[in-house]
XYZ file of C-alpha atoms in Angstrom:
685
model
C 0.075 0.064 -0.102
C 1.195 3.262 -0.682
C 1.785 5.589 1.821
C -0.337 8.188 2.173
C 0.363 11.757 2.095
C 0.353 14.659 4.944
C 0.309 17.661 3.943
C 0.436 18.723 7.420
C 3.518 17.756 7.843
C 4.976 18.483 4.529
C 3.996 22.397 5.651
C 6.030 21.878 8.370
C 8.935 20.823 6.729
C 9.242 24.317 4.609
C 8.234 26.100 7.929
C 11.731 24.259 9.008
C 13.131 25.152 6.165
C 12.360 28.920 6.227
C 13.037 29.115 9.991
C 16.965 27.506 8.539
C 17.325 30.370 6.153
C 16.634 32.262 8.603
C 19.284 30.931 10.639
C 21.621 30.901 7.883
C 21.105 34.843 7.402
C 21.477 35.803 10.957
C 25.268 33.893 10.885
C 25.657 36.430 8.673
C 25.381 34.506 5.152
C 23.361 37.090 3.441
C 20.368 35.741 1.815
C 18.519 37.624 0.018
C 15.499 36.458 -1.756
C 17.323 36.699 -4.806
C 20.162 34.209 -3.292
C 17.549 32.552 -2.145
C 16.331 31.836 -5.045
C 19.357 30.857 -6.855
C 20.386 28.670 -4.215
C 17.238 26.481 -4.220
C 17.818 26.102 -7.799
C 20.887 24.656 -7.746
C 20.005 22.504 -5.000
C 16.496 21.506 -6.962
C 19.127 20.740 -10.253
C 21.782 19.168 -8.285
C 18.828 16.774 -6.503
C 17.717 16.054 -9.892
C 20.922 15.178 -11.386
C 21.525 12.643 -8.339
C 17.799 11.431 -8.541
C 18.432 10.925 -12.157
C 21.940 8.605 -11.978
C 20.223 6.871 -8.941
C 17.054 5.462 -11.037
C 18.326 2.091 -11.769
C 18.616 1.095 -8.776
C 15.157 -0.033 -9.367
C 16.816 -3.362 -11.105
C 19.175 -3.880 -8.901
C 22.772 -3.146 -7.030
C 24.427 -3.949 -9.632
C 27.066 -2.560 -11.212
C 26.594 -1.222 -15.157
C 27.968 -2.115 -18.234
C 31.396 -4.403 -18.594
C 34.305 -2.347 -17.716
C 32.927 -1.404 -14.526
C 33.509 -5.164 -13.203
C 37.363 -4.567 -14.149
C 37.621 -1.534 -12.104
C 35.342 -2.983 -8.928
C 37.972 -5.901 -8.726
C 40.962 -3.788 -8.605
C 39.521 -1.913 -5.615
C 38.522 -5.357 -4.287
C 42.494 -6.143 -4.934
C 43.816 -3.031 -3.104
C 41.551 -3.492 -0.128
C 42.323 -7.052 0.382
C 46.447 -6.846 -0.397
C 47.143 -2.947 0.158
C 47.861 -0.126 -2.360
C 51.742 -0.908 -2.827
C 50.647 -4.568 -3.801
C 48.842 -2.838 -7.228
C 52.152 -2.030 -8.176
C 53.772 -5.202 -8.398
C 50.030 -6.709 -9.181
C 50.601 -9.841 -12.357
C 46.948 -10.944 -12.668
C 46.849 -14.502 -14.218
C 42.784 -15.230 -14.347
C 42.697 -12.837 -17.525
C 44.420 -13.364 -20.671
C 45.016 -16.730 -19.458
C 47.714 -18.497 -20.372
C 50.347 -14.990 -20.899
C 48.187 -13.140 -17.686
C 47.922 -9.334 -17.675
C 50.533 -7.072 -16.145
C 48.109 -4.743 -14.625
C 49.975 -1.614 -13.205
C 51.565 -1.886 -16.761
C 48.276 -1.728 -18.844
C 45.221 -0.296 -16.476
C 45.119 3.198 -14.922
C 45.046 3.333 -11.060
C 42.898 6.458 -10.209
C 39.114 4.923 -10.125
C 39.842 1.418 -8.148
C 42.067 3.579 -5.201
C 39.370 6.108 -5.424
C 37.347 3.412 -4.695
C 39.397 1.554 -2.648
C 40.606 4.740 -0.476
C 36.541 5.659 0.197
C 35.408 2.456 1.355
C 38.622 2.313 3.891
C 37.452 5.369 5.405
C 33.729 4.833 5.892
C 35.301 1.596 7.678
C 37.677 3.591 9.890
C 34.389 5.579 11.135
C 32.852 2.567 11.942
C 30.077 2.982 9.005
C 28.562 -0.345 8.033
C 28.948 -0.524 4.132
C 30.207 -2.476 1.274
C 32.997 -1.720 -1.403
C 30.180 -2.361 -3.910
C 27.793 0.450 -2.387
C 30.795 3.006 -2.305
C 31.676 1.593 -6.284
C 27.639 1.455 -6.778
C 27.431 5.502 -5.804
C 30.434 6.577 -6.605
C 29.054 7.840 -10.297
C 26.488 9.428 -8.932
C 28.079 11.542 -6.455
C 30.793 12.006 -9.102
C 28.240 12.924 -11.663
C 26.253 15.165 -8.954
C 29.250 16.859 -8.159
C 30.209 18.215 -11.766
C 26.713 19.449 -12.504
C 28.410 21.855 -9.252
C 31.541 22.673 -10.930
C 30.179 23.688 -13.808
C 27.210 25.912 -12.172
C 30.448 28.130 -10.306
C 32.642 27.747 -14.038
C 29.365 29.307 -15.595
C 28.506 31.856 -13.005
C 32.214 33.178 -13.778
C 32.043 33.013 -17.726
C 28.292 34.683 -17.872
C 26.347 34.924 -14.635
C 24.619 32.924 -12.292
C 21.583 32.415 -14.855
C 24.737 30.719 -16.914
C 25.931 29.007 -14.371
C 22.414 27.174 -13.407
C 21.523 26.422 -16.873
C 25.078 24.808 -17.217
C 24.425 22.664 -14.278
C 20.934 21.850 -15.075
C 22.183 20.715 -18.513
C 24.321 18.821 -17.792
C 22.144 17.731 -15.023
C 19.616 15.998 -17.975
C 22.679 15.213 -20.975
C 21.780 11.613 -21.744
C 25.814 11.134 -22.347
C 26.843 11.999 -19.045
C 23.928 10.078 -17.527
C 24.848 6.828 -19.809
C 28.545 7.102 -18.292
C 27.790 8.104 -14.228
C 24.411 6.428 -13.411
C 24.163 4.050 -10.441
C 27.136 1.845 -11.362
C 29.289 2.733 -13.946
C 32.345 2.946 -11.937
C 34.551 3.620 -14.622
C 37.574 6.625 -15.618
C 34.595 9.042 -16.969
C 33.939 9.179 -13.328
C 36.561 10.958 -12.838
C 37.653 12.374 -16.061
C 35.201 14.507 -16.788
C 34.551 16.239 -13.657
C 38.215 16.305 -12.678
C 38.317 18.196 -16.691
C 36.132 20.619 -15.871
C 37.724 21.691 -12.468
C 41.059 22.098 -13.599
C 39.899 24.535 -16.637
C 37.938 26.066 -13.644
C 40.702 26.617 -11.837
C 43.334 27.197 -14.656
C 40.660 30.290 -15.276
C 40.525 31.841 -11.576
C 44.243 31.110 -11.042
C 44.642 34.597 -14.689
C 42.527 36.813 -12.949
C 44.300 39.899 -12.489
C 42.825 41.238 -9.191
C 42.914 38.269 -7.012
C 45.988 38.446 -5.263
C 49.235 36.901 -5.712
C 48.547 34.043 -3.166
C 44.837 33.414 -4.388
C 46.113 32.905 -7.792
C 48.952 30.582 -7.154
C 46.900 28.249 -5.441
C 44.039 28.038 -8.124
C 46.926 26.979 -10.544
C 48.052 24.499 -7.817
C 44.876 23.527 -7.434
C 44.316 22.858 -11.513
C 47.644 20.976 -10.915
C 46.549 18.860 -8.924
C 43.740 17.958 -9.814
C 44.998 17.623 -13.613
C 47.047 14.938 -11.497
C 44.068 13.201 -10.437
C 43.070 12.485 -14.128
C 46.449 11.812 -15.429
C 46.266 9.030 -13.265
C 42.985 8.221 -14.253
C 42.507 8.136 -17.680
C 43.846 8.002 -21.091
C 41.896 10.897 -22.202
C 43.216 13.070 -19.914
C 45.587 13.994 -22.478
C 43.223 16.520 -23.767
C 43.349 19.072 -21.175
C 46.648 20.182 -20.957
C 46.327 20.120 -24.870
C 43.310 22.225 -24.415
C 45.203 24.437 -22.046
C 48.375 24.648 -24.406
C 46.073 25.806 -27.388
C 44.752 28.542 -25.162
C 47.871 29.328 -23.935
C 49.490 29.962 -27.699
C 46.202 31.703 -29.063
C 46.697 34.431 -26.237
C 50.270 34.165 -27.378
C 49.627 35.318 -30.985
C 46.692 37.438 -29.877
C 49.158 39.380 -27.851
C 47.707 38.821 -24.981
C 50.354 37.656 -22.951
C 51.212 37.938 -19.538
C 53.659 36.666 -16.632
C 50.372 35.707 -14.904
C 49.813 33.676 -17.756
C 52.977 32.042 -17.423
C 52.790 30.920 -14.242
C 49.620 29.747 -15.002
C 50.248 27.547 -17.338
C 53.713 26.239 -15.703
C 52.482 25.343 -12.869
C 49.810 22.516 -13.611
C 51.518 21.338 -16.951
C 54.548 20.539 -14.529
C 53.132 18.617 -11.941
C 50.817 17.087 -14.580
C 53.824 15.550 -16.264
C 56.004 15.317 -13.479
C 53.284 13.399 -11.763
C 52.790 10.923 -14.900
C 56.177 9.087 -14.103
C 54.698 7.706 -10.786
C 52.016 5.868 -13.207
C 53.373 2.614 -14.642
C 51.614 2.445 -17.368
C 52.392 5.870 -18.088
C 56.415 5.710 -17.500
C 57.105 2.367 -18.938
C 59.802 3.672 -21.340
C 58.913 7.552 -21.296
C 55.979 6.737 -23.794
C 54.010 9.596 -22.094
C 57.000 12.345 -21.949
C 57.907 11.308 -25.286
C 54.597 11.685 -26.836
C 54.717 14.014 -29.697
C 51.743 15.893 -28.256
C 53.361 15.795 -24.839
C 56.798 17.160 -25.750
C 55.072 20.608 -28.033
C 52.929 21.118 -24.577
C 55.911 21.153 -22.482
C 57.734 22.932 -25.212
C 55.626 25.881 -25.361
C 57.187 26.529 -21.165
C 60.273 27.315 -22.281
C 58.561 29.209 -25.094
C 56.868 31.243 -23.069
C 59.589 31.768 -21.085
C 61.611 33.369 -23.404
C 58.566 35.193 -24.798
C 59.027 37.039 -21.116
C 62.323 37.864 -21.289
C 62.173 39.099 -24.929
C 59.244 41.194 -24.080
C 61.337 42.715 -21.130
C 65.004 43.124 -22.631
C 64.445 46.812 -23.899
C 68.040 46.199 -25.940
C 67.850 45.244 -29.678
C 70.997 43.400 -29.176
C 69.817 41.461 -25.987
C 66.930 40.651 -28.053
C 68.463 39.035 -31.385
C 70.999 37.537 -28.748
C 67.482 35.756 -27.500
C 66.421 35.015 -30.560
C 69.404 33.424 -31.628
C 69.604 30.982 -28.356
C 65.906 30.125 -28.875
C 66.687 28.798 -32.560
C 69.286 27.440 -31.591
C 68.028 25.648 -28.620
C 64.552 24.095 -30.520
C 66.828 23.394 -33.401
C 69.660 21.212 -31.177
C 67.031 19.955 -29.095
C 64.713 18.489 -31.472
C 67.956 17.231 -33.465
C 69.032 15.413 -30.402
C 65.547 13.790 -29.677
C 65.493 12.722 -32.689
C 68.867 11.276 -33.508
C 68.518 9.660 -30.142
C 64.758 8.477 -31.125
C 63.469 9.996 -27.857
C 60.350 10.841 -29.585
C 57.381 8.650 -30.598
C 54.153 9.232 -32.068
C 50.724 9.339 -31.070
C 49.113 5.867 -30.974
C 46.822 4.839 -33.247
C 43.583 5.321 -31.222
C 44.667 8.875 -30.606
C 45.826 9.491 -34.022
C 42.495 8.162 -35.260
C 40.405 10.432 -33.344
C 42.350 13.931 -34.445
C 42.458 12.513 -38.275
C 39.811 9.690 -38.841
C 40.302 9.863 -42.119
C 44.406 8.371 -41.350
C 41.949 4.756 -39.512
C 42.910 1.883 -41.357
C 40.038 -1.553 -41.681
C 40.841 -2.968 -38.346
C 37.877 -5.087 -37.490
C 38.702 -5.459 -33.970
C 38.963 -1.454 -33.428
C 35.907 -1.249 -35.322
C 33.924 -4.215 -33.232
C 33.919 -1.956 -30.079
C 30.884 -0.012 -30.581
C 32.329 2.889 -28.785
C 35.142 3.625 -30.688
C 33.146 4.384 -34.024
C 32.090 7.493 -34.907
C 29.082 9.355 -33.904
C 25.860 10.062 -36.346
C 23.700 12.892 -36.704
C 21.471 10.833 -34.890
C 23.275 9.714 -31.557
C 24.386 13.791 -31.103
C 21.000 14.530 -31.331
C 19.372 11.594 -28.560
C 21.908 12.402 -26.383
C 21.824 16.686 -26.273
C 18.450 17.694 -28.088
C 18.296 21.084 -28.096
C 21.185 21.853 -26.214
C 23.471 21.530 -29.381
C 21.562 23.987 -30.816
C 21.670 26.778 -28.323
C 25.492 25.712 -28.349
C 26.204 27.122 -31.925
C 23.766 30.102 -30.454
C 26.615 30.396 -27.434
C 29.548 30.630 -30.015
C 28.498 33.197 -32.029
C 28.365 35.277 -28.597
C 31.077 34.030 -27.606
C 33.247 35.546 -30.685
C 31.158 38.691 -30.140
C 32.092 38.876 -26.370
C 35.321 37.263 -26.948
C 37.164 37.466 -23.247
C 39.854 35.512 -22.390
C 37.292 33.833 -20.133
C 34.977 33.523 -23.676
C 37.972 32.215 -25.721
C 38.727 28.976 -23.119
C 35.010 27.623 -24.035
C 34.722 28.827 -27.376
C 38.104 26.039 -27.736
C 36.821 23.739 -25.001
C 33.766 23.897 -26.976
C 35.025 23.465 -30.334
C 37.765 20.881 -29.968
C 35.479 18.375 -27.986
C 32.764 18.855 -30.590
C 35.326 17.671 -32.972
C 36.395 14.747 -31.921
C 33.112 13.975 -30.387
C 32.152 13.804 -33.897
C 35.259 11.082 -34.468
C 34.799 8.887 -32.016
C 31.300 8.140 -30.643
C 32.605 7.561 -26.368
C 34.084 11.359 -26.624
C 30.668 12.696 -26.485
C 31.285 12.300 -22.772
C 33.617 15.315 -22.919
C 31.621 17.408 -24.885
C 28.906 17.162 -22.649
C 30.478 19.396 -20.180
C 31.509 22.068 -22.816
C 28.218 21.805 -25.184
C 26.280 22.598 -21.694
C 28.526 25.486 -20.964
C 28.295 27.033 -24.237
C 24.492 26.328 -24.933
C 23.354 28.034 -21.115
C 25.701 31.120 -22.455
C 23.909 31.228 -26.023
C 20.675 30.469 -23.964
C 21.190 33.325 -21.662
C 22.511 35.732 -23.613
C 19.975 35.240 -26.593
C 16.350 35.392 -24.083
C 18.152 38.551 -22.193
C 16.446 41.189 -24.427
C 12.881 38.722 -24.704
C 13.022 38.622 -20.925
C 13.618 42.520 -19.977
C 10.967 43.049 -22.639
C 8.448 40.589 -21.523
C 8.905 42.292 -18.008
C 8.958 45.774 -19.433
C 12.299 46.826 -18.358
C 13.616 47.217 -22.012
C 15.233 50.501 -22.391
C 16.899 51.400 -25.974
C 18.420 53.921 -27.987
C 16.095 56.744 -28.941
C 17.404 56.474 -32.408
C 16.165 52.548 -32.195
C 12.622 52.672 -30.120
C 10.516 53.581 -32.914
C 11.970 50.999 -35.466
C 11.933 48.319 -32.202
C 8.888 48.907 -30.694
C 5.812 47.840 -33.537
C 8.547 44.740 -33.658
C 8.610 43.134 -30.868
C 5.782 43.684 -27.576
C 6.271 41.523 -24.700
C 3.316 39.298 -25.660
C 6.338 38.563 -28.134
C 9.200 38.021 -26.158
C 6.598 35.893 -23.531
C 6.076 33.596 -26.652
C 9.273 33.382 -27.255
C 10.500 32.610 -23.472
C 7.295 29.961 -24.100
C 8.345 28.280 -27.811
C 11.894 28.013 -26.154
C 10.731 26.031 -23.102
C 8.069 23.824 -25.031
C 10.803 22.963 -27.862
C 13.337 21.719 -24.582
C 10.586 19.613 -23.013
C 11.594 16.606 -25.572
C 15.102 16.789 -23.943
C 14.084 16.284 -21.010
C 11.605 13.545 -20.963
C 14.162 11.687 -23.217
C 17.340 11.801 -19.895
C 14.413 10.848 -17.945
C 13.849 7.884 -20.162
C 17.089 7.642 -20.838
C 18.131 7.323 -17.157
C 15.565 4.952 -16.188
C 16.749 1.906 -18.048
C 18.346 -0.965 -16.108
C 22.690 -1.957 -16.884
C 23.527 -4.463 -18.601
C 23.947 -7.010 -16.536
C 20.471 -6.165 -14.786
C 18.692 -6.808 -18.012
C 20.742 -9.786 -18.894
C 21.892 -6.998 -22.283
C 18.565 -7.181 -23.855
C 16.789 -3.944 -22.861
C 13.177 -5.185 -23.964
C 10.775 -5.628 -20.846
C 8.845 -9.031 -20.982
C 5.680 -9.869 -21.009
C 5.107 -9.652 -17.193
C 7.125 -6.328 -16.680
C 10.447 -7.148 -15.757
C 13.981 -7.848 -17.466
C 15.589 -11.250 -18.779
C 18.220 -12.184 -15.908
C 19.851 -14.518 -17.348
C 23.271 -13.192 -17.349
C 22.745 -13.006 -13.368
C 21.846 -17.014 -13.918
C 24.891 -18.303 -15.750
C 27.195 -16.348 -13.599
C 25.659 -17.181 -10.435
C 25.739 -21.065 -11.620
C 29.393 -20.353 -12.663
C 30.794 -18.924 -9.723
C 28.841 -21.249 -7.650
C 30.081 -24.682 -10.064
C 33.179 -23.871 -11.255
C 36.632 -22.777 -9.790
C 39.588 -20.245 -10.224
C 41.379 -22.697 -12.317
C 38.302 -23.579 -14.723
C 39.451 -21.669 -18.100
C 35.791 -20.510 -19.341
C 36.397 -19.445 -23.296
C 34.112 -16.728 -24.426
C 34.075 -13.234 -26.533
C 35.725 -11.107 -25.499
C 32.959 -8.124 -24.277
C 31.789 -11.085 -21.305
C 35.355 -11.734 -19.933
C 35.491 -9.017 -17.301
C 32.039 -10.322 -15.727
C 33.496 -13.790 -16.293
C 36.136 -12.804 -14.306
C 35.373 -10.509 -11.954
C 31.957 -12.229 -11.047
C 32.558 -15.722 -11.898
C 35.655 -16.000 -10.630
C 37.039 -18.319 -13.692
C 39.979 -17.728 -15.933
C 39.291 -15.801 -19.374
C 41.052 -15.808 -22.687
C 40.159 -11.961 -23.578
C 38.257 -8.869 -21.743
C 37.356 -5.658 -22.979
C 40.572 -4.805 -22.442
C 41.583 -5.759 -26.309
C 45.315 -6.078 -25.085
C 45.911 -8.919 -27.391
C 44.754 -9.122 -30.735
C 46.548 -12.037 -31.725
C 44.999 -13.997 -28.875
C 41.307 -12.639 -29.806
C 41.769 -13.754 -33.343
C 42.637 -17.096 -32.004
C 39.329 -16.705 -30.116
C 37.553 -15.851 -33.184
C 38.976 -18.817 -34.648
C 37.702 -21.366 -31.769
C 33.939 -19.556 -32.699
C 34.065 -19.479 -36.374
C 36.243 -22.882 -37.254
C 33.945 -26.067 -37.351
C 33.844 -28.598 -34.335
C 37.589 -30.650 -35.347
C 39.298 -27.378 -36.283
C 37.851 -25.928 -33.204
C 38.621 -28.538 -30.542
C 42.532 -28.228 -31.888
C 42.360 -24.649 -30.614
C 40.772 -25.190 -27.214
C 43.005 -27.996 -26.253
C 46.461 -25.853 -26.716
C 44.780 -23.293 -24.640
C 43.590 -25.697 -22.478
C 39.620 -24.539 -21.804
C 37.383 -26.373 -20.239
C 33.812 -24.461 -20.834
C 33.188 -22.531 -23.903
C 29.971 -20.162 -24.134
C 28.218 -18.368 -26.077
C 25.326 -15.902 -25.688
C 22.447 -15.306 -28.271
C 19.435 -12.773 -28.066
C 15.924 -12.971 -29.346
C 12.508 -11.930 -28.604
C 10.820 -14.144 -25.694
C 7.570 -13.024 -26.108
C 7.375 -14.620 -29.185
C 7.647 -17.789 -28.361
C 5.905 -20.769 -31.447
C 5.922 -24.230 -30.571
C 7.817 -24.878 -33.114
C 11.651 -24.746 -32.840
C 12.697 -22.243 -30.405
C 15.477 -20.087 -30.538
C 13.634 -19.775 -34.611
C 16.264 -20.314 -37.154
C 17.099 -17.578 -39.564
C 19.118 -14.184 -38.531
C 16.017 -11.676 -39.621
C 14.179 -13.556 -36.645
C 16.600 -12.566 -33.889
C 17.584 -9.520 -31.701
C 20.951 -8.296 -33.301
C 22.189 -8.365 -29.861
C 24.529 -11.001 -29.001
C 26.663 -13.271 -30.168
C 23.810 -14.445 -33.617
C 25.018 -11.125 -34.799
C 28.773 -10.501 -33.489
C 29.557 -13.580 -35.084
C 30.475 -11.485 -38.361
C 32.947 -8.807 -36.128
C 34.546 -12.985 -35.195
C 34.377 -13.905 -38.728
C 36.395 -10.362 -39.881
C 38.760 -10.507 -36.888
C 39.423 -14.314 -37.845
C 40.143 -13.100 -41.518
C 37.380 -14.777 -43.155
C 34.288 -13.763 -45.782
C 31.644 -12.703 -43.401
C 29.924 -13.844 -47.609
C 30.670 -17.135 -47.656
C 28.461 -17.561 -44.054
C 25.667 -15.545 -44.991
C 23.212 -14.731 -48.198
C 21.008 -12.518 -47.381
C 18.907 -12.682 -44.981
C 19.849 -16.300 -44.787
C 22.565 -18.140 -43.322
C 24.178 -20.703 -45.599
C 25.209 -23.955 -45.235
C 28.974 -23.071 -44.234
C 27.533 -21.061 -41.484
C 26.118 -24.050 -40.374
C 29.221 -25.912 -39.829
C 30.657 -23.749 -37.340
C 31.062 -24.093 -34.327
C 29.085 -21.208 -32.765
C 26.480 -22.106 -34.648
C 26.628 -26.098 -33.218
C 26.677 -24.417 -29.683
C 23.853 -21.645 -30.198
C 21.360 -24.499 -31.509
C 22.981 -27.305 -29.623
C 23.481 -29.069 -32.324
C 27.071 -29.701 -31.226
C 28.741 -33.037 -31.334
C 28.138 -34.286 -27.723
C 31.067 -36.744 -27.373
C 32.947 -32.749 -27.192
C 30.378 -30.210 -25.953
C 28.243 -30.969 -23.606
C 25.553 -28.293 -21.786
C 26.374 -28.241 -18.480
C 23.982 -25.078 -18.357
C 21.108 -23.039 -19.907
C 19.578 -19.847 -18.672
C 15.748 -18.923 -18.352
C 15.499 -17.910 -22.066
C 18.176 -19.587 -23.676
C 20.411 -16.339 -23.877
C 23.370 -17.684 -22.037
C 24.650 -21.311 -23.065
C 27.371 -22.999 -21.360
C 29.274 -26.354 -22.749
C 31.863 -28.315 -20.701
C 34.710 -29.554 -23.069
C 35.508 -33.109 -23.540
C 38.609 -33.768 -24.901
C-alpha cells in the first residue's frame, strides 16, 4: 500500500526550511530573495542530477556495463592486499595463459578512489560494503560535476549561465549514461577533473585576485590534472586545451607573466606525476609522445617570450632569438637522433584524423570507438546542441579570455566527439556550458521586454517597438521552453533503464514487466559450480564479467590487449568443431560460452530459437559472429546470403553451440539460462 501524504508534515517541513534559511542569514550568510532563489534552484538541479543517476537501483544493486567490474576487481584487490601491492600485481586470471601485468596496462585512479573511500568509511565505523561505494561513486561524481559547472558558468556569464549549465549537464544523455548508478569507470573522474582543471586555471588568470590566491588556483588546477592523469587515458586532452589556449593568447598579443605561471604550474605537476603511473612511465612513452613534448615545449617558449618582452636593448633581443633558435634546432636534432620522440598512439591519432584509420575489424567491433552519427548527437544533446551554436556566436561577439577558453573547449570536444562516439562524454560539459551562455544571451532582450524593463536608444525605439511586444517576448520564452521539453523527457526515459547485467544485455521488457535475468543466472552458476582454475572461453565482451563475478580464467576481455589471442578466440567460434577443438586443447579450455538473443515474448510451438538471422535480436553472439569472422580474416559473405545462413555457417562451432546441435561427445551442455540466452558447454577432448 502506498503511504499517505501528510500535508501538515509537508507544511511543517517548509516552515523548518524557512527557519533554517533565516538562521543562516542570522549567522551572517547573506540570503536575499534573489540569492535564496538561486540556492534553491541549484539544490533542486543537484537533487535532479542525483535522482536521475540513482534510478537504475530499481533493478538491483549491479554495476553497469562491463568495464566497471574490472575497476571493482582492482579496488577489491587493493582493499585486500594494500595499495602498494597493486604496483606489483600480475593477474593470471585474465588473458590466460599469458596473464596481464596490471600496473602497466591499467590506470589506478578509479580503483584507488573507491578503495580509499571504502577504507575511510570503515575507519569511521560505518557498516558499508565496497560494492555500495562503487555503485554510488559515479552518481556522486556526476552530481558534483554539475556543481562545478555551475561555478564555471557563473564565472563565464553570471549566475543564470551557471544554473542553466548545471541543469543542461544534469539531464545530458551522454553524461547520464557514464555517471549513472554503478558505472564505476574512468569517466567518473575524467570529466569532473577536466572541468575543475579549466575552472581553476581560469581563476588563476584573474589579475584582480591577490598573487597568493592565483598561485593556489594554479596549484589546484595542477593537482586536479594529476588526478585525471592517473585515472584516464583521455586525460591528455586537458593539457592540450590549456596549451592551445595559451598559444592563441600569445598570438593575440594577450601574453602576461601571469599566463606563464598559470600554465607552467599545472602542466609541470601533471607531467611530473605521470612518471609515477607505470602505464605512462614505461620507457617514458607518455613524455616522449609528440603531443606531450609540444605541450611541454611551450613552457620555455613562454619564458623566452617573457624575457624578450622585458628586454629593451635590440642587441639583447637578437641574442635571445638566436639562442632560442639554436636550442630548438639542437633539441629537435637530439630527440630525433636519439629516438626519444614517439608518435601518437594509433587510437589517439585516429581521433584527430579519422580519415587515417585503417580498417581494423577489432577496433571497429568496439561500439564506442565508432564515429558518431547525427542521430546520436541529437539523441544525447537535443536542444542543447542548437543553443551551443548560438553560444558560439555570442562568444565570438564578446570574445575575452574566459570566452576564448570555453570556445576552444567546445569546438575541440565537438570535433573529437564527431570522430569517436565515446568522446561525446567530453563534449557534454562543454556543450552544456556553451548552450547555457547562448540561452541566457539570447533570452536577455526577450526577458527585459516581457518584464517591461527593456530600454533602447531613442534612434532605435521607434523602429523596434512595433516589431517586438511583451506578448511576443513571452511567446518566445514559452516556445523555447516547449521545444526543450523533449530533451528533458528523453533524458528521464534514458536514465530509467537497467544496466547491461540487470537486463542481461537485452533492454526490452518481458510480457510480465521485468527484464531477463539470464546473465545473472549464468554468472551465479559459474561462481557456485566452477573454480578459479577453470578456463572459460567466451567472446571478449564478457571477459570482465566472467573473471570479476564468476571468478574463472578467461582468454580475452574488454581490455583488448592482445589482438592475436582475440583472433584465436574468433577462430574457435568460426571454425568447424574439429578445428576448434584443436585450438581449445592448446589453451586447456574447460568450458565454452555463447550468448544469443531473441524476443522471448514471441515464443512459438516450433523450433526455438528461430532458425534465421532476421528473426533474432541483434544483441548477442548471433550478430557478433560477423565481427568474429572478420577478425579471423574470413569472408562474411561465405556465411550469410542475404537474410539466410549458408551451409558453411551451419558447420561452424558457434552455430552448433547456439542451436544445441554440437557434437555431444565433445560439447556437453552444462548450463542453460531461463530463456536460453546464455549457454555453457563443458568441453571433452
